[in-house]
Structures are given as C-alpha cells and as structure tokens.
Amino acid sequence: MINKQKLWFLTLFSIILVLSVYYVSMPGESLSNLIKSNDTSSEKTTIKTNSEDNLAALRVSNDEEVLAEMAKLQETLLDTAASSEDKNNAYEKLLSINLNKGKETSLEELILKEYKIKSFIKISGDKINVTIPTKDGSYEKANQIMRTIQKEFDKKQYITVKYQ
C-alpha cells in the first residue's frame, strides 16, 4: 500500500532524476556559455520586487506552515497509539485551521472589494495581521481597514495593519 508520504517521495525523486538526466545530457558548450553569461551578469544585479511577489511569498510561507501543522495533526489522528483526547484535540485544531483559512480568504476579498487593495491576512487566535504591499499607506486607511475587519467578528480582535 502506498501512502501519501511515499507518493510524495517518489514524485520528488522522479523530478530530481529527470532534471539530473537533463543536466547531464546538456551539451558542454552551451553549459559553459551559460556559466559565462551568469558570471558577467552577476557583477551588478539589481532586484526589484513587485508587490504581488511579496504577497505571493507571504502566502507560500504561510501555506507551508499550515500544511506542516496539518500534517502533524493528521498523523495524530491516524496514530493508533494516541488517546481519544489527543485525537479530539487534533481534530479541533484542524477545524480551527480550516475555519481560519476561510476567514483569511474572505477578509482578503472584502478588503479588495471595499478598498481596491490586495492584502495578505494571517489569523492566529484572536490576533489578525494584515499586510498591505504599499509603502505610502496612511493611518486613516489602516484604521478603516481595522474597523471593517472588526465588524466581521463578534469578539474583540487584536488587528495590526502593516504596510510593506
């Protein structure tokens, strides 16, 4: 029986194998040209990041954290040696993670709809972190965003707006 972990391992291993065969089969001349072109271009390289790139990087890192946490919780759920209390706690945390992910997405859509601003939102407990990829943000706009987000919750939330 192949489980998810073995399937991922086989998939990644096959990708690495294909890339290594491709690298080995490259003609030597084009490889040396590629190395020379990289050496000359690396003298003065200026990297300009786009605001959407920053948001994508934040989302990817958040997704990796969430997936790692979910994998641990799923292992606890599938562990036969775990007590029923541990399994219930893991299940509750999984539900909480899924609910938070849905809230994050809906709040991002709300901010995009009302303020025409793309944002990244991370919810952890009663803390909500909003990251907006512009440097010229105002306190008034941040206050409006905080009030809009607070309207979506019954309990008091600790909301921070960060301009990046």
PDB file of N, CA and C in Angstrom, residues 76-160:
ATOM      1  N   THR A  76      -1.431  12.594  14.110  1.00  0.00           N
ATOM      2  CA  THR A  76      -2.001  12.321  15.428  1.00  0.00           C
ATOM      3  C   THR A  76      -3.352  11.625  15.287  1.00  0.00           C
ATOM      4  N   LEU A  77      -4.154  12.084  14.326  1.00  0.00           N
ATOM      5  CA  LEU A  77      -5.463  11.462  14.116  1.00  0.00           C
ATOM      6  C   LEU A  77      -5.330  10.007  13.668  1.00  0.00           C
ATOM      7  N   LEU A  78      -4.340   9.712  12.854  1.00  0.00           N
ATOM      8  CA  LEU A  78      -4.185   8.363  12.318  1.00  0.00           C
ATOM      9  C   LEU A  78      -3.373   7.448  13.222  1.00  0.00           C
ATOM     10  N   ASP A  79      -2.755   8.010  14.250  1.00  0.00           N
ATOM     11  CA  ASP A  79      -1.929   7.217  15.162  1.00  0.00           C
ATOM     12  C   ASP A  79      -2.828   6.340  16.032  1.00  0.00           C
ATOM     13  N   THR A  80      -2.570   5.047  16.007  1.00  0.00           N
ATOM     14  CA  THR A  80      -3.394   4.126  16.797  1.00  0.00           C
ATOM     15  C   THR A  80      -3.043   4.181  18.275  1.00  0.00           C
ATOM     16  N   ALA A  81      -1.838   4.637  18.596  1.00  0.00           N
ATOM     17  CA  ALA A  81      -1.417   4.702  19.995  1.00  0.00           C
ATOM     18  C   ALA A  81      -1.888   5.981  20.690  1.00  0.00           C
ATOM     19  N   ALA A  82      -2.380   6.945  19.932  1.00  0.00           N
ATOM     20  CA  ALA A  82      -2.818   8.211  20.524  1.00  0.00           C
ATOM     21  C   ALA A  82      -4.138   8.015  21.262  1.00  0.00           C
ATOM     22  N   SER A  83      -4.284   8.756  22.347  1.00  0.00           N
ATOM     23  CA  SER A  83      -5.522   8.655  23.124  1.00  0.00           C
ATOM     24  C   SER A  83      -6.642   9.393  22.400  1.00  0.00           C
ATOM     25  N   SER A  84      -7.856   9.107  22.811  1.00  0.00           N
ATOM     26  CA  SER A  84      -9.001   9.752  22.169  1.00  0.00           C
ATOM     27  C   SER A  84      -9.009  11.250  22.452  1.00  0.00           C
ATOM     28  N   GLU A  85      -8.488  11.650  23.606  1.00  0.00           N
ATOM     29  CA  GLU A  85      -8.411  13.080  23.921  1.00  0.00           C
ATOM     30  C   GLU A  85      -7.444  13.791  22.976  1.00  0.00           C
ATOM     31  N   ASP A  86      -6.299  13.163  22.704  1.00  0.00           N
ATOM     32  CA  ASP A  86      -5.334  13.741  21.767  1.00  0.00           C
ATOM     33  C   ASP A  86      -5.926  13.839  20.365  1.00  0.00           C
ATOM     34  N   LYS A  87      -6.653  12.795  19.980  1.00  0.00           N
ATOM     35  CA  LYS A  87      -7.280  12.801  18.657  1.00  0.00           C
ATOM     36  C   LYS A  87      -8.348  13.884  18.563  1.00  0.00           C
ATOM     37  N   ASN A  88      -9.128  14.058  19.631  1.00  0.00           N
ATOM     38  CA  ASN A  88     -10.143  15.113  19.629  1.00  0.00           C
ATOM     39  C   ASN A  88      -9.505  16.493  19.549  1.00  0.00           C
ATOM     40  N   ASN A  89      -8.419  16.696  20.302  1.00  0.00           N
ATOM     41  CA  ASN A  89      -7.718  17.982  20.246  1.00  0.00           C
ATOM     42  C   ASN A  89      -7.155  18.243  18.853  1.00  0.00           C
ATOM     43  N   ALA A  90      -6.590  17.212  18.228  1.00  0.00           N
ATOM     44  CA  ALA A  90      -6.047  17.363  16.879  1.00  0.00           C
ATOM     45  C   ALA A  90      -7.159  17.692  15.893  1.00  0.00           C
ATOM     46  N   TYR A  91      -8.304  17.040  16.053  1.00  0.00           N
ATOM     47  CA  TYR A  91      -9.440  17.302  15.169  1.00  0.00           C
ATOM     48  C   TYR A  91      -9.938  18.734  15.339  1.00  0.00           C
ATOM     49  N   GLU A  92     -10.030  19.193  16.577  1.00  0.00           N
ATOM     50  CA  GLU A  92     -10.463  20.572  16.841  1.00  0.00           C
ATOM     51  C   GLU A  92      -9.491  21.581  16.227  1.00  0.00           C
ATOM     52  N   LYS A  93      -8.203  21.303  16.344  1.00  0.00           N
ATOM     53  CA  LYS A  93      -7.207  22.208  15.757  1.00  0.00           C
ATOM     54  C   LYS A  93      -7.306  22.223  14.237  1.00  0.00           C
ATOM     55  N   LEU A  94      -7.551  21.056  13.635  1.00  0.00           N
ATOM     56  CA  LEU A  94      -7.729  21.002  12.182  1.00  0.00           C
ATOM     57  C   LEU A  94      -8.932  21.828  11.748  1.00  0.00           C
ATOM     58  N   LEU A  95     -10.023  21.699  12.489  1.00  0.00           N
ATOM     59  CA  LEU A  95     -11.206  22.505  12.180  1.00  0.00           C
ATOM     60  C   LEU A  95     -10.900  23.989  12.316  1.00  0.00           C
ATOM     61  N   SER A  96     -10.181  24.345  13.361  1.00  0.00           N
ATOM     62  CA  SER A  96      -9.813  25.739  13.584  1.00  0.00           C
ATOM     63  C   SER A  96      -8.943  26.272  12.449  1.00  0.00           C
ATOM     64  N   ILE A  97      -7.987  25.469  12.009  1.00  0.00           N
ATOM     65  CA  ILE A  97      -7.119  25.890  10.902  1.00  0.00           C
ATOM     66  C   ILE A  97      -7.936  26.109   9.636  1.00  0.00           C
ATOM     67  N   ASN A  98      -8.856  25.191   9.349  1.00  0.00           N
ATOM     68  CA  ASN A  98      -9.688  25.331   8.152  1.00  0.00           C
ATOM     69  C   ASN A  98     -10.592  26.553   8.239  1.00  0.00           C
ATOM     70  N   LEU A  99     -11.173  26.799   9.414  1.00  0.00           N
ATOM     71  CA  LEU A  99     -12.022  27.982   9.577  1.00  0.00           C
ATOM     72  C   LEU A  99     -11.213  29.266   9.424  1.00  0.00           C
ATOM     73  N   ASN A 100     -10.026  29.304  10.020  1.00  0.00           N
ATOM     74  CA  ASN A 100      -9.179  30.490   9.897  1.00  0.00           C
ATOM     75  C   ASN A 100      -8.775  30.739   8.452  1.00  0.00           C
ATOM     76  N   LYS A 101      -8.481  29.678   7.718  1.00  0.00           N
ATOM     77  CA  LYS A 101      -8.100  29.824   6.312  1.00  0.00           C
ATOM     78  C   LYS A 101      -9.262  30.425   5.517  1.00  0.00           C
ATOM     79  N   GLY A 102     -10.476  29.972   5.793  1.00  0.00           N
ATOM     80  CA  GLY A 102     -11.642  30.531   5.119  1.00  0.00           C
ATOM     81  C   GLY A 102     -11.874  31.987   5.483  1.00  0.00           C
ATOM     82  N   LYS A 103     -11.696  32.323   6.769  1.00  0.00           N
ATOM     83  CA  LYS A 103     -11.856  33.712   7.205  1.00  0.00           C
ATOM     84  C   LYS A 103     -10.803  34.609   6.568  1.00  0.00           C
ATOM     85  N   GLU A 104      -9.569  34.111   6.494  1.00  0.00           N
ATOM     86  CA  GLU A 104      -8.499  34.898   5.884  1.00  0.00           C
ATOM     87  C   GLU A 104      -8.841  35.232   4.437  1.00  0.00           C
ATOM     88  N   THR A 105      -9.298  34.235   3.704  1.00  0.00           N
ATOM     89  CA  THR A 105      -9.643  34.444   2.299  1.00  0.00           C
ATOM     90  C   THR A 105     -10.802  35.418   2.156  1.00  0.00           C
ATOM     91  N   SER A 106     -11.830  35.266   2.977  1.00  0.00           N
ATOM     92  CA  SER A 106     -12.984  36.162   2.867  1.00  0.00           C
ATOM     93  C   SER A 106     -12.616  37.593   3.255  1.00  0.00           C
ATOM     94  N   LEU A 107     -11.738  37.764   4.248  1.00  0.00           N
ATOM     95  CA  LEU A 107     -11.316  39.115   4.624  1.00  0.00           C
ATOM     96  C   LEU A 107     -10.457  39.754   3.538  1.00  0.00           C
ATOM     97  N   GLU A 108      -9.599  38.967   2.899  1.00  0.00           N
ATOM     98  CA  GLU A 108      -8.800  39.499   1.793  1.00  0.00           C
ATOM     99  C   GLU A 108      -9.705  39.960   0.655  1.00  0.00           C
ATOM    100  N   GLU A 109     -10.739  39.177   0.360  1.00  0.00           N
ATOM    101  CA  GLU A 109     -11.681  39.561  -0.689  1.00  0.00           C
ATOM    102  C   GLU A 109     -12.463  40.807  -0.293  1.00  0.00           C
ATOM    103  N   LEU A 110     -12.816  40.919   0.982  1.00  0.00           N
ATOM    104  CA  LEU A 110     -13.541  42.090   1.470  1.00  0.00           C
ATOM    105  C   LEU A 110     -12.699  43.356   1.327  1.00  0.00           C
ATOM    106  N   ILE A 111     -11.433  43.285   1.707  1.00  0.00           N
ATOM    107  CA  ILE A 111     -10.546  44.449   1.584  1.00  0.00           C
ATOM    108  C   ILE A 111     -10.340  44.802   0.116  1.00  0.00           C
ATOM    109  N   LEU A 112     -10.203  43.796  -0.726  1.00  0.00           N
ATOM    110  CA  LEU A 112     -10.037  44.053  -2.154  1.00  0.00           C
ATOM    111  C   LEU A 112     -11.284  44.714  -2.729  1.00  0.00           C
ATOM    112  N   LYS A 113     -12.445  44.260  -2.293  1.00  0.00           N
ATOM    113  CA  LYS A 113     -13.699  44.804  -2.810  1.00  0.00           C
ATOM    114  C   LYS A 113     -13.940  46.229  -2.312  1.00  0.00           C
ATOM    115  N   GLU A 114     -13.734  46.473  -1.026  1.00  0.00           N
ATOM    116  CA  GLU A 114     -14.054  47.783  -0.465  1.00  0.00           C
ATOM    117  C   GLU A 114     -12.993  48.836  -0.731  1.00  0.00           C
ATOM    118  N   TYR A 115     -11.721  48.448  -0.656  1.00  0.00           N
ATOM    119  CA  TYR A 115     -10.643  49.441  -0.728  1.00  0.00           C
ATOM    120  C   TYR A 115      -9.786  49.310  -1.980  1.00  0.00           C
ATOM    121  N   LYS A 116     -10.067  48.314  -2.808  1.00  0.00           N
ATOM    122  CA  LYS A 116      -9.288  48.070  -4.027  1.00  0.00           C
ATOM    123  C   LYS A 116      -7.802  47.885  -3.706  1.00  0.00           C
ATOM    124  N   ILE A 117      -7.525  47.181  -2.608  1.00  0.00           N
ATOM    125  CA  ILE A 117      -6.156  46.935  -2.159  1.00  0.00           C
ATOM    126  C   ILE A 117      -5.973  45.427  -2.001  1.00  0.00           C
ATOM    127  N   LYS A 118      -4.925  44.906  -2.609  1.00  0.00           N
ATOM    128  CA  LYS A 118      -4.586  43.500  -2.387  1.00  0.00           C
ATOM    129  C   LYS A 118      -3.848  43.405  -1.068  1.00  0.00           C
ATOM    130  N   SER A 119      -4.142  42.351  -0.314  1.00  0.00           N
ATOM    131  CA  SER A 119      -3.556  42.231   1.019  1.00  0.00           C
ATOM    132  C   SER A 119      -3.300  40.765   1.345  1.00  0.00           C
ATOM    133  N   PHE A 120      -2.571  40.572   2.427  1.00  0.00           N
ATOM    134  CA  PHE A 120      -2.332  39.240   2.979  1.00  0.00           C
ATOM    135  C   PHE A 120      -2.758  39.275   4.432  1.00  0.00           C
ATOM    136  N   ILE A 121      -3.590  38.327   4.835  1.00  0.00           N
ATOM    137  CA  ILE A 121      -4.106  38.294   6.202  1.00  0.00           C
ATOM    138  C   ILE A 121      -3.741  36.962   6.834  1.00  0.00           C
ATOM    139  N   LYS A 122      -3.253  37.044   8.057  1.00  0.00           N
ATOM    140  CA  LYS A 122      -2.938  35.838   8.840  1.00  0.00           C
ATOM    141  C   LYS A 122      -3.653  35.942  10.173  1.00  0.00           C
ATOM    142  N   ILE A 123      -4.448  34.935  10.483  1.00  0.00           N
ATOM    143  CA  ILE A 123      -5.194  34.889  11.732  1.00  0.00           C
ATOM    144  C   ILE A 123      -4.568  33.820  12.618  1.00  0.00           C
ATOM    145  N   SER A 124      -4.230  34.217  13.835  1.00  0.00           N
ATOM    146  CA  SER A 124      -3.758  33.241  14.820  1.00  0.00           C
ATOM    147  C   SER A 124      -4.408  33.593  16.151  1.00  0.00           C
ATOM    148  N   GLY A 125      -5.378  32.766  16.527  1.00  0.00           N
ATOM    149  CA  GLY A 125      -6.120  33.026  17.761  1.00  0.00           C
ATOM    150  C   GLY A 125      -6.977  34.274  17.612  1.00  0.00           C
ATOM    151  N   ASP A 126      -6.764  35.249  18.516  1.00  0.00           N
ATOM    152  CA  ASP A 126      -7.517  36.497  18.430  1.00  0.00           C
ATOM    153  C   ASP A 126      -6.667  37.619  17.835  1.00  0.00           C
ATOM    154  N   LYS A 127      -5.578  37.256  17.186  1.00  0.00           N
ATOM    155  CA  LYS A 127      -4.701  38.237  16.544  1.00  0.00           C
ATOM    156  C   LYS A 127      -4.832  38.119  15.036  1.00  0.00           C
ATOM    157  N   ILE A 128      -5.017  39.254  14.399  1.00  0.00           N
ATOM    158  CA  ILE A 128      -5.131  39.296  12.949  1.00  0.00           C
ATOM    159  C   ILE A 128      -4.063  40.244  12.423  1.00  0.00           C
ATOM    160  N   ASN A 129      -3.197  39.721  11.570  1.00  0.00           N
ATOM    161  CA  ASN A 129      -2.153  40.533  10.962  1.00  0.00           C
ATOM    162  C   ASN A 129      -2.504  40.775   9.503  1.00  0.00           C
ATOM    163  N   VAL A 130      -2.579  42.044   9.121  1.00  0.00           N
ATOM    164  CA  VAL A 130      -2.881  42.430   7.756  1.00  0.00           C
ATOM    165  C   VAL A 130      -1.619  43.048   7.166  1.00  0.00           C
ATOM    166  N   THR A 131      -1.172  42.516   6.041  1.00  0.00           N
ATOM    167  CA  THR A 131      -0.005  43.065   5.356  1.00  0.00           C
ATOM    168  C   THR A 131      -0.457  43.612   4.015  1.00  0.00           C
ATOM    169  N   ILE A 132      -0.130  44.882   3.785  1.00  0.00           N
ATOM    170  CA  ILE A 132      -0.510  45.555   2.550  1.00  0.00           C
ATOM    171  C   ILE A 132       0.775  45.973   1.841  1.00  0.00           C
ATOM    172  N   PRO A 133       0.926  45.609   0.576  1.00  0.00           N
ATOM    173  CA  PRO A 133       2.198  45.841  -0.111  1.00  0.00           C
ATOM    174  C   PRO A 133       2.362  47.240  -0.701  1.00  0.00           C
ATOM    175  N   THR A 134       2.181  48.269   0.086  1.00  0.00           N
ATOM    176  CA  THR A 134       2.467  49.621  -0.370  1.00  0.00           C
ATOM    177  C   THR A 134       3.153  50.367   0.755  1.00  0.00           C
ATOM    178  N   LYS A 135       4.066  51.209   0.399  1.00  0.00           N
ATOM    179  CA  LYS A 135       4.817  51.941   1.420  1.00  0.00           C
ATOM    180  C   LYS A 135       4.135  53.256   1.791  1.00  0.00           C
ATOM    181  N   ASP A 136       3.253  53.732   0.940  1.00  0.00           N
ATOM    182  CA  ASP A 136       2.628  55.033   1.178  1.00  0.00           C
ATOM    183  C   ASP A 136       1.235  54.894   1.792  1.00  0.00           C
ATOM    184  N   GLY A 137       1.116  54.064   2.793  1.00  0.00           N
ATOM    185  CA  GLY A 137      -0.159  53.875   3.466  1.00  0.00           C
ATOM    186  C   GLY A 137      -0.394  54.951   4.507  1.00  0.00           C
ATOM    187  N   SER A 138      -1.650  55.204   4.785  1.00  0.00           N
ATOM    188  CA  SER A 138      -1.990  56.234   5.765  1.00  0.00           C
ATOM    189  C   SER A 138      -2.598  55.584   7.005  1.00  0.00           C
ATOM    190  N   TYR A 139      -2.521  56.327   8.104  1.00  0.00           N
ATOM    191  CA  TYR A 139      -3.114  55.843   9.352  1.00  0.00           C
ATOM    192  C   TYR A 139      -4.634  55.753   9.225  1.00  0.00           C
ATOM    193  N   GLU A 140      -5.213  56.684   8.484  1.00  0.00           N
ATOM    194  CA  GLU A 140      -6.671  56.684   8.319  1.00  0.00           C
ATOM    195  C   GLU A 140      -7.135  55.428   7.585  1.00  0.00           C
ATOM    196  N   LYS A 141      -6.414  55.072   6.517  1.00  0.00           N
ATOM    197  CA  LYS A 141      -6.776  53.880   5.747  1.00  0.00           C
ATOM    198  C   LYS A 141      -6.605  52.624   6.611  1.00  0.00           C
ATOM    199  N   ALA A 142      -5.533  52.576   7.399  1.00  0.00           N
ATOM    200  CA  ALA A 142      -5.307  51.430   8.287  1.00  0.00           C
ATOM    201  C   ALA A 142      -6.427  51.329   9.316  1.00  0.00           C
ATOM    202  N   ASN A 143      -6.846  52.466   9.854  1.00  0.00           N
ATOM    203  CA  ASN A 143      -7.928  52.484  10.835  1.00  0.00           C
ATOM    204  C   ASN A 143      -9.231  52.005  10.205  1.00  0.00           C
ATOM    205  N   GLN A 144      -9.510  52.440   8.979  1.00  0.00           N
ATOM    206  CA  GLN A 144     -10.720  51.998   8.288  1.00  0.00           C
ATOM    207  C   GLN A 144     -10.686  50.486   8.048  1.00  0.00           C
ATOM    208  N   ILE A 145      -9.530  49.981   7.653  1.00  0.00           N
ATOM    209  CA  ILE A 145      -9.397  48.540   7.408  1.00  0.00           C
ATOM    210  C   ILE A 145      -9.602  47.764   8.705  1.00  0.00           C
ATOM    211  N   MET A 146      -9.030  48.268   9.793  1.00  0.00           N
ATOM    212  CA  MET A 146      -9.191  47.598  11.087  1.00  0.00           C
ATOM    213  C   MET A 146     -10.655  47.570  11.509  1.00  0.00           C
ATOM    214  N   ARG A 147     -11.358  48.674  11.321  1.00  0.00           N
ATOM    215  CA  ARG A 147     -12.786  48.714  11.680  1.00  0.00           C
ATOM    216  C   ARG A 147     -13.608  47.769  10.805  1.00  0.00           C
ATOM    217  N   THR A 148     -13.287  47.712   9.523  1.00  0.00           N
ATOM    218  CA  THR A 148     -14.003  46.817   8.614  1.00  0.00           C
ATOM    219  C   THR A 148     -13.809  45.360   9.025  1.00  0.00           C
ATOM    220  N   ILE A 149     -12.590  45.010   9.387  1.00  0.00           N
ATOM    221  CA  ILE A 149     -12.312  43.632   9.799  1.00  0.00           C
ATOM    222  C   ILE A 149     -13.002  43.321  11.120  1.00  0.00           C
ATOM    223  N   GLN A 150     -12.975  44.260  12.057  1.00  0.00           N
ATOM    224  CA  GLN A 150     -13.581  44.027  13.373  1.00  0.00           C
ATOM    225  C   GLN A 150     -15.089  43.804  13.259  1.00  0.00           C
ATOM    226  N   LYS A 151     -15.742  44.439  12.273  1.00  0.00           N
ATOM    227  CA  LYS A 151     -17.179  44.254  12.073  1.00  0.00           C
ATOM    228  C   LYS A 151     -17.522  42.804  11.746  1.00  0.00           C
ATOM    229  N   GLU A 152     -16.572  42.063  11.208  1.00  0.00           N
ATOM    230  CA  GLU A 152     -16.816  40.681  10.811  1.00  0.00           C
ATOM    231  C   GLU A 152     -16.771  39.704  11.985  1.00  0.00           C
ATOM    232  N   PHE A 153     -16.328  40.165  13.148  1.00  0.00           N
ATOM    233  CA  PHE A 153     -16.172  39.289  14.311  1.00  0.00           C
ATOM    234  C   PHE A 153     -17.029  39.789  15.467  1.00  0.00           C
ATOM    235  N   ASP A 154     -17.506  38.836  16.280  1.00  0.00           N
ATOM    236  CA  ASP A 154     -18.295  39.187  17.453  1.00  0.00           C
ATOM    237  C   ASP A 154     -17.398  39.612  18.604  1.00  0.00           C
ATOM    238  N   LYS A 155     -16.302  38.887  18.813  1.00  0.00           N
ATOM    239  CA  LYS A 155     -15.380  39.195  19.902  1.00  0.00           C
ATOM    240  C   LYS A 155     -14.353  40.223  19.454  1.00  0.00           C
ATOM    241  N   LYS A 156     -13.739  40.870  20.436  1.00  0.00           N
ATOM    242  CA  LYS A 156     -12.679  41.834  20.169  1.00  0.00           C
ATOM    243  C   LYS A 156     -11.466  41.114  19.601  1.00  0.00           C
ATOM    244  N   GLN A 157     -10.959  41.600  18.492  1.00  0.00           N
ATOM    245  CA  GLN A 157      -9.774  41.042  17.850  1.00  0.00           C
ATOM    246  C   GLN A 157      -8.641  42.061  17.914  1.00  0.00           C
ATOM    247  N   TYR A 158      -7.429  41.579  18.025  1.00  0.00           N
ATOM    248  CA  TYR A 158      -6.254  42.450  18.013  1.00  0.00           C
ATOM    249  C   TYR A 158      -5.731  42.490  16.581  1.00  0.00           C
ATOM    250  N   ILE A 159      -6.000  43.590  15.912  1.00  0.00           N
ATOM    251  CA  ILE A 159      -5.721  43.708  14.485  1.00  0.00           C
ATOM    252  C   ILE A 159      -4.536  44.638  14.277  1.00  0.00           C
ATOM    253  N   THR A 160      -3.581  44.190  13.485  1.00  0.00           N
ATOM    254  CA  THR A 160      -2.459  45.047  13.113  1.00  0.00           C
ATOM    255  C   THR A 160      -2.416  45.156  11.596  1.00  0.00           C
TER     256      THR A 160
END
